[in-house]
mmCIF file of C-alpha atoms in Angstrom:
data_model
loop_
_atom_site.group_PDB
_atom_site.id
_atom_site.type_symbol
_atom_site.label_atom_id
_atom_site.label_comp_id
_atom_site.label_asym_id
_atom_site.label_seq_id
_atom_site.Cartn_x
_atom_site.Cartn_y
_atom_site.Cartn_z
ATOM 1 C CA UNK A 1380 -27.555 -1.790 9.469
ATOM 2 C CA UNK A 1381 -25.608 -1.578 12.727
ATOM 3 C CA UNK A 1382 -22.802 0.924 13.259
ATOM 4 C CA UNK A 1383 -20.335 -1.968 13.397
ATOM 5 C CA UNK A 1384 -21.517 -3.272 10.009
ATOM 6 C CA UNK A 1385 -21.287 0.247 8.518
ATOM 7 C CA UNK A 1386 -17.711 0.623 9.798
ATOM 8 C CA UNK A 1387 -16.771 -2.773 8.325
ATOM 9 C CA UNK A 1388 -18.197 -1.786 4.935
ATOM 10 C CA UNK A 1389 -16.492 1.613 5.043
ATOM 11 C CA UNK A 1390 -13.140 -0.062 5.709
ATOM 12 C CA UNK A 1391 -12.909 -1.579 2.225
ATOM 13 C CA UNK A 1392 -10.968 -0.059 -0.676
ATOM 14 C CA UNK A 1393 -13.316 0.930 -3.490
ATOM 15 C CA UNK A 1394 -13.503 -0.635 -6.937
ATOM 16 C CA UNK A 1395 -11.504 2.129 -8.688
ATOM 17 C CA UNK A 1396 -8.629 1.797 -6.230
ATOM 18 C CA UNK A 1397 -8.720 -2.014 -6.479
ATOM 19 C CA UNK A 1398 -8.596 -1.731 -10.294
ATOM 20 C CA UNK A 1399 -5.006 -0.487 -9.938
ATOM 21 C CA UNK A 1400 -4.099 -4.047 -8.918
ATOM 22 C CA UNK A 1401 -3.134 -4.675 -12.537
ATOM 23 C CA UNK A 1402 -0.042 -2.522 -11.871
ATOM 24 C CA UNK A 1403 1.220 -4.783 -9.059
ATOM 25 C CA UNK A 1404 4.599 -6.299 -9.896
ATOM 26 C CA UNK A 1405 7.912 -5.139 -11.307
ATOM 27 C CA UNK A 1406 8.172 -3.379 -14.658
ATOM 28 C CA UNK A 1407 11.018 -2.399 -16.971
ATOM 29 C CA UNK A 1408 10.511 1.209 -18.100
ATOM 30 C CA UNK A 1409 11.823 2.400 -21.475
ATOM 31 C CA UNK A 1410 11.587 5.570 -23.508
ATOM 32 C CA UNK A 1411 12.445 9.007 -22.111
ATOM 33 C CA UNK A 1412 13.256 7.419 -18.747
ATOM 34 C CA UNK A 1413 14.896 3.994 -18.312
ATOM 35 C CA UNK A 1414 14.933 1.613 -15.367
ATOM 36 C CA UNK A 1415 12.501 -0.260 -13.169
ATOM 37 C CA UNK A 1416 9.425 0.456 -11.080
ATOM 38 C CA UNK A 1417 7.714 -1.927 -8.673
ATOM 39 C CA UNK A 1418 4.144 -1.594 -7.434
ATOM 40 C CA UNK A 1419 2.909 -3.276 -4.237
ATOM 41 C CA UNK A 1420 -0.075 -2.869 -1.930
ATOM 42 C CA UNK A 1421 0.281 -1.430 1.528
ATOM 43 C CA UNK A 1422 -1.373 -3.797 3.989
ATOM 44 C CA UNK A 1423 -5.129 -3.124 3.943
ATOM 45 C CA UNK A 1424 -5.304 -2.459 0.191
ATOM 46 C CA UNK A 1425 -6.077 1.262 0.368
ATOM 47 C CA UNK A 1426 -2.693 2.438 -0.921
ATOM 48 C CA UNK A 1427 -0.474 1.269 -3.739
ATOM 49 C CA UNK A 1428 3.247 1.909 -3.264
ATOM 50 C CA UNK A 1429 5.503 2.420 -6.275
ATOM 51 C CA UNK A 1430 9.262 2.029 -5.804
ATOM 52 C CA UNK A 1431 11.116 3.954 -8.521
ATOM 53 C CA UNK A 1432 14.650 3.425 -9.889
ATOM 54 C CA UNK A 1433 15.022 5.332 -13.155
ATOM 55 C CA UNK A 1434 17.574 7.301 -15.127
ATOM 56 C CA UNK A 1435 16.509 10.282 -17.188
ATOM 57 C CA UNK A 1436 18.724 12.804 -18.979
ATOM 58 C CA UNK A 1437 21.750 11.350 -17.172
ATOM 59 C CA UNK A 1438 20.134 11.862 -13.748
ATOM 60 C CA UNK A 1439 19.229 9.112 -11.286
ATOM 61 C CA UNK A 1440 15.596 9.227 -10.127
ATOM 62 C CA UNK A 1441 15.075 7.138 -7.015
ATOM 63 C CA UNK A 1442 12.126 7.329 -4.687
ATOM 64 C CA UNK A 1443 8.692 6.029 -3.898
ATOM 65 C CA UNK A 1444 5.119 7.037 -4.558
ATOM 66 C CA UNK A 1445 2.015 6.483 -2.436
ATOM 67 C CA UNK A 1446 -1.183 6.128 -4.518
ATOM 68 C CA UNK A 1447 -4.747 6.067 -3.158
ATOM 69 C CA UNK A 1448 -7.643 8.206 -2.038
ATOM 70 C CA UNK A 1449 -6.597 11.058 0.223
ATOM 71 C CA UNK A 1450 -8.451 11.258 3.531
ATOM 72 C CA UNK A 1451 -7.108 14.220 5.434
ATOM 73 C CA UNK A 1452 -7.205 14.733 9.180
ATOM 74 C CA UNK A 1453 -10.779 15.219 10.330
ATOM 75 C CA UNK A 1454 -12.310 14.413 6.923
ATOM 76 C CA UNK A 1455 -15.438 12.272 6.929
ATOM 77 C CA UNK A 1456 -14.750 10.765 3.534
ATOM 78 C CA UNK A 1457 -11.867 10.226 1.167
ATOM 79 C CA UNK A 1458 -11.107 12.316 -1.920
ATOM 80 C CA UNK A 1459 -13.053 11.830 -5.121
ATOM 81 C CA UNK A 1460 -9.823 11.469 -7.108
ATOM 82 C CA UNK A 1461 -7.148 8.826 -6.627
ATOM 83 C CA UNK A 1462 -4.186 10.969 -5.664
ATOM 84 C CA UNK A 1463 -0.507 10.265 -5.218
ATOM 85 C CA UNK A 1464 2.650 11.864 -3.985
ATOM 86 C CA UNK A 1465 6.141 10.926 -5.137
ATOM 87 C CA UNK A 1466 9.030 11.367 -2.688
ATOM 88 C CA UNK A 1467 12.483 11.526 -4.291
ATOM 89 C CA UNK A 1468 15.866 10.884 -2.723
ATOM 90 C CA UNK A 1469 16.804 14.444 -3.762
ATOM 91 C CA UNK A 1470 14.055 15.899 -1.551
ATOM 92 C CA UNK A 1471 11.580 16.470 -4.370
ATOM 93 C CA UNK A 1472 7.856 15.780 -4.034
ATOM 94 C CA UNK A 1473 5.434 15.557 -6.938
ATOM 95 C CA UNK A 1474 1.651 15.204 -6.770
ATOM 96 C CA UNK A 1475 -0.415 13.283 -9.317
ATOM 97 C CA UNK A 1476 -3.960 12.049 -9.925
ATOM 98 C CA UNK A 1477 -4.428 8.500 -11.265
ATOM 99 C CA UNK A 1478 -7.317 7.607 -13.530
ATOM 100 C CA UNK A 1479 -7.908 4.144 -15.016
ATOM 101 C CA UNK A 1480 -10.625 3.897 -17.658
ATOM 102 C CA UNK A 1481 -10.779 0.409 -19.155
ATOM 103 C CA UNK A 1482 -7.271 -0.258 -20.487
ATOM 104 C CA UNK A 1483 -6.240 3.419 -20.481
ATOM 105 C CA UNK A 1484 -4.158 4.741 -17.592
ATOM 106 C CA UNK A 1485 -3.882 8.509 -17.224
ATOM 107 C CA UNK A 1486 -1.585 10.055 -14.622
ATOM 108 C CA UNK A 1487 -2.280 13.770 -14.320
ATOM 109 C CA UNK A 1488 0.560 16.019 -13.113
ATOM 110 C CA UNK A 1489 -0.777 17.913 -10.093
ATOM 111 C CA UNK A 1490 -4.544 18.034 -10.638
ATOM 112 C CA UNK A 1491 -6.977 16.104 -12.827
ATOM 113 C CA UNK A 1492 -7.223 17.857 -16.194
ATOM 114 C CA UNK A 1493 -3.679 19.258 -15.978
ATOM 115 C CA UNK A 1494 -1.896 19.989 -19.279
ATOM 116 C CA UNK A 1495 0.945 17.755 -17.984
ATOM 117 C CA UNK A 1496 0.008 14.077 -17.992
ATOM 118 C CA UNK A 1497 0.929 10.516 -18.928
ATOM 119 C CA UNK A 1498 -1.532 8.465 -20.957
ATOM 120 C CA UNK A 1499 -0.828 4.816 -21.701
ATOM 121 C CA UNK A 1500 -2.721 1.740 -22.764
ATOM 122 C CA UNK A 1501 -2.398 -1.760 -21.345
ATOM 123 C CA UNK A 1502 -1.668 -4.432 -23.939
ATOM 124 C CA UNK A 1503 -4.225 -7.220 -24.404
ATOM 125 C CA UNK A 1504 -2.197 -9.570 -22.172
ATOM 126 C CA UNK A 1505 -1.768 -6.937 -19.427
ATOM 127 C CA UNK A 1506 2.014 -7.326 -19.563
ATOM 128 C CA UNK A 1507 2.771 -3.983 -21.239
ATOM 129 C CA UNK A 1508 1.677 -0.374 -20.947
ATOM 130 C CA UNK A 1509 2.575 1.939 -23.837
ATOM 131 C CA UNK A 1510 2.064 5.673 -23.962
ATOM 132 C CA UNK A 1511 3.653 9.066 -23.535
ATOM 133 C CA UNK A 1512 4.149 11.949 -21.126
ATOM 134 C CA UNK A 1513 2.726 15.200 -22.500
ATOM 135 C CA UNK A 1514 3.881 18.605 -21.248
ATOM 136 C CA UNK A 1515 2.337 22.031 -21.850
ATOM 137 C CA UNK A 1516 3.997 23.950 -24.652
ATOM 138 C CA UNK A 1517 5.357 20.773 -26.260
ATOM 139 C CA UNK A 1518 7.916 18.309 -25.134
ATOM 140 C CA UNK A 1519 7.194 15.149 -23.293
ATOM 141 C CA UNK A 1520 8.400 11.707 -24.281
ATOM 142 C CA UNK A 1521 7.301 8.175 -25.083
ATOM 143 C CA UNK A 1522 7.274 5.838 -22.103
ATOM 144 C CA UNK A 1523 6.493 2.136 -22.032
ATOM 145 C CA UNK A 1524 6.517 -0.486 -19.298
ATOM 146 C CA UNK A 1525 6.981 -4.249 -19.684
ATOM 147 C CA UNK A 1526 6.250 -6.555 -16.754
ATOM 148 C CA UNK A 1527 9.339 -8.425 -15.579
ATOM 149 C CA UNK A 1528 7.711 -10.223 -12.604
#
């Protein structure tokens, strides 16, 4: 294979990243947080962008999240995990790891295997995701999404 052909192959998002395509669209969120989120691909298909407009405990949560494989400066290959960072209008940043296994979506808080995570299941029609956020020491809340477009 020529170097040019190798570079062309390397410039494609992998199957696990592409599997997140089922999130693309706008969703109504209900449960412990209420509002809407919209997922869209950044040109090239390597990163999914989530625009967030929620209210939780009387607080407005507005921001965006960038989801994909991390490839840091000078790295030869991208991260094994699909990572994300949320940027909030209040200056907050939160890191997550996304994992999609069949119809089960797990979003780990911080690192994969964290005691703080969301786990939800896509409905048979792909138009809903129902699950809950789990926090260490108890707490957490139910959270469901219904596609609105």
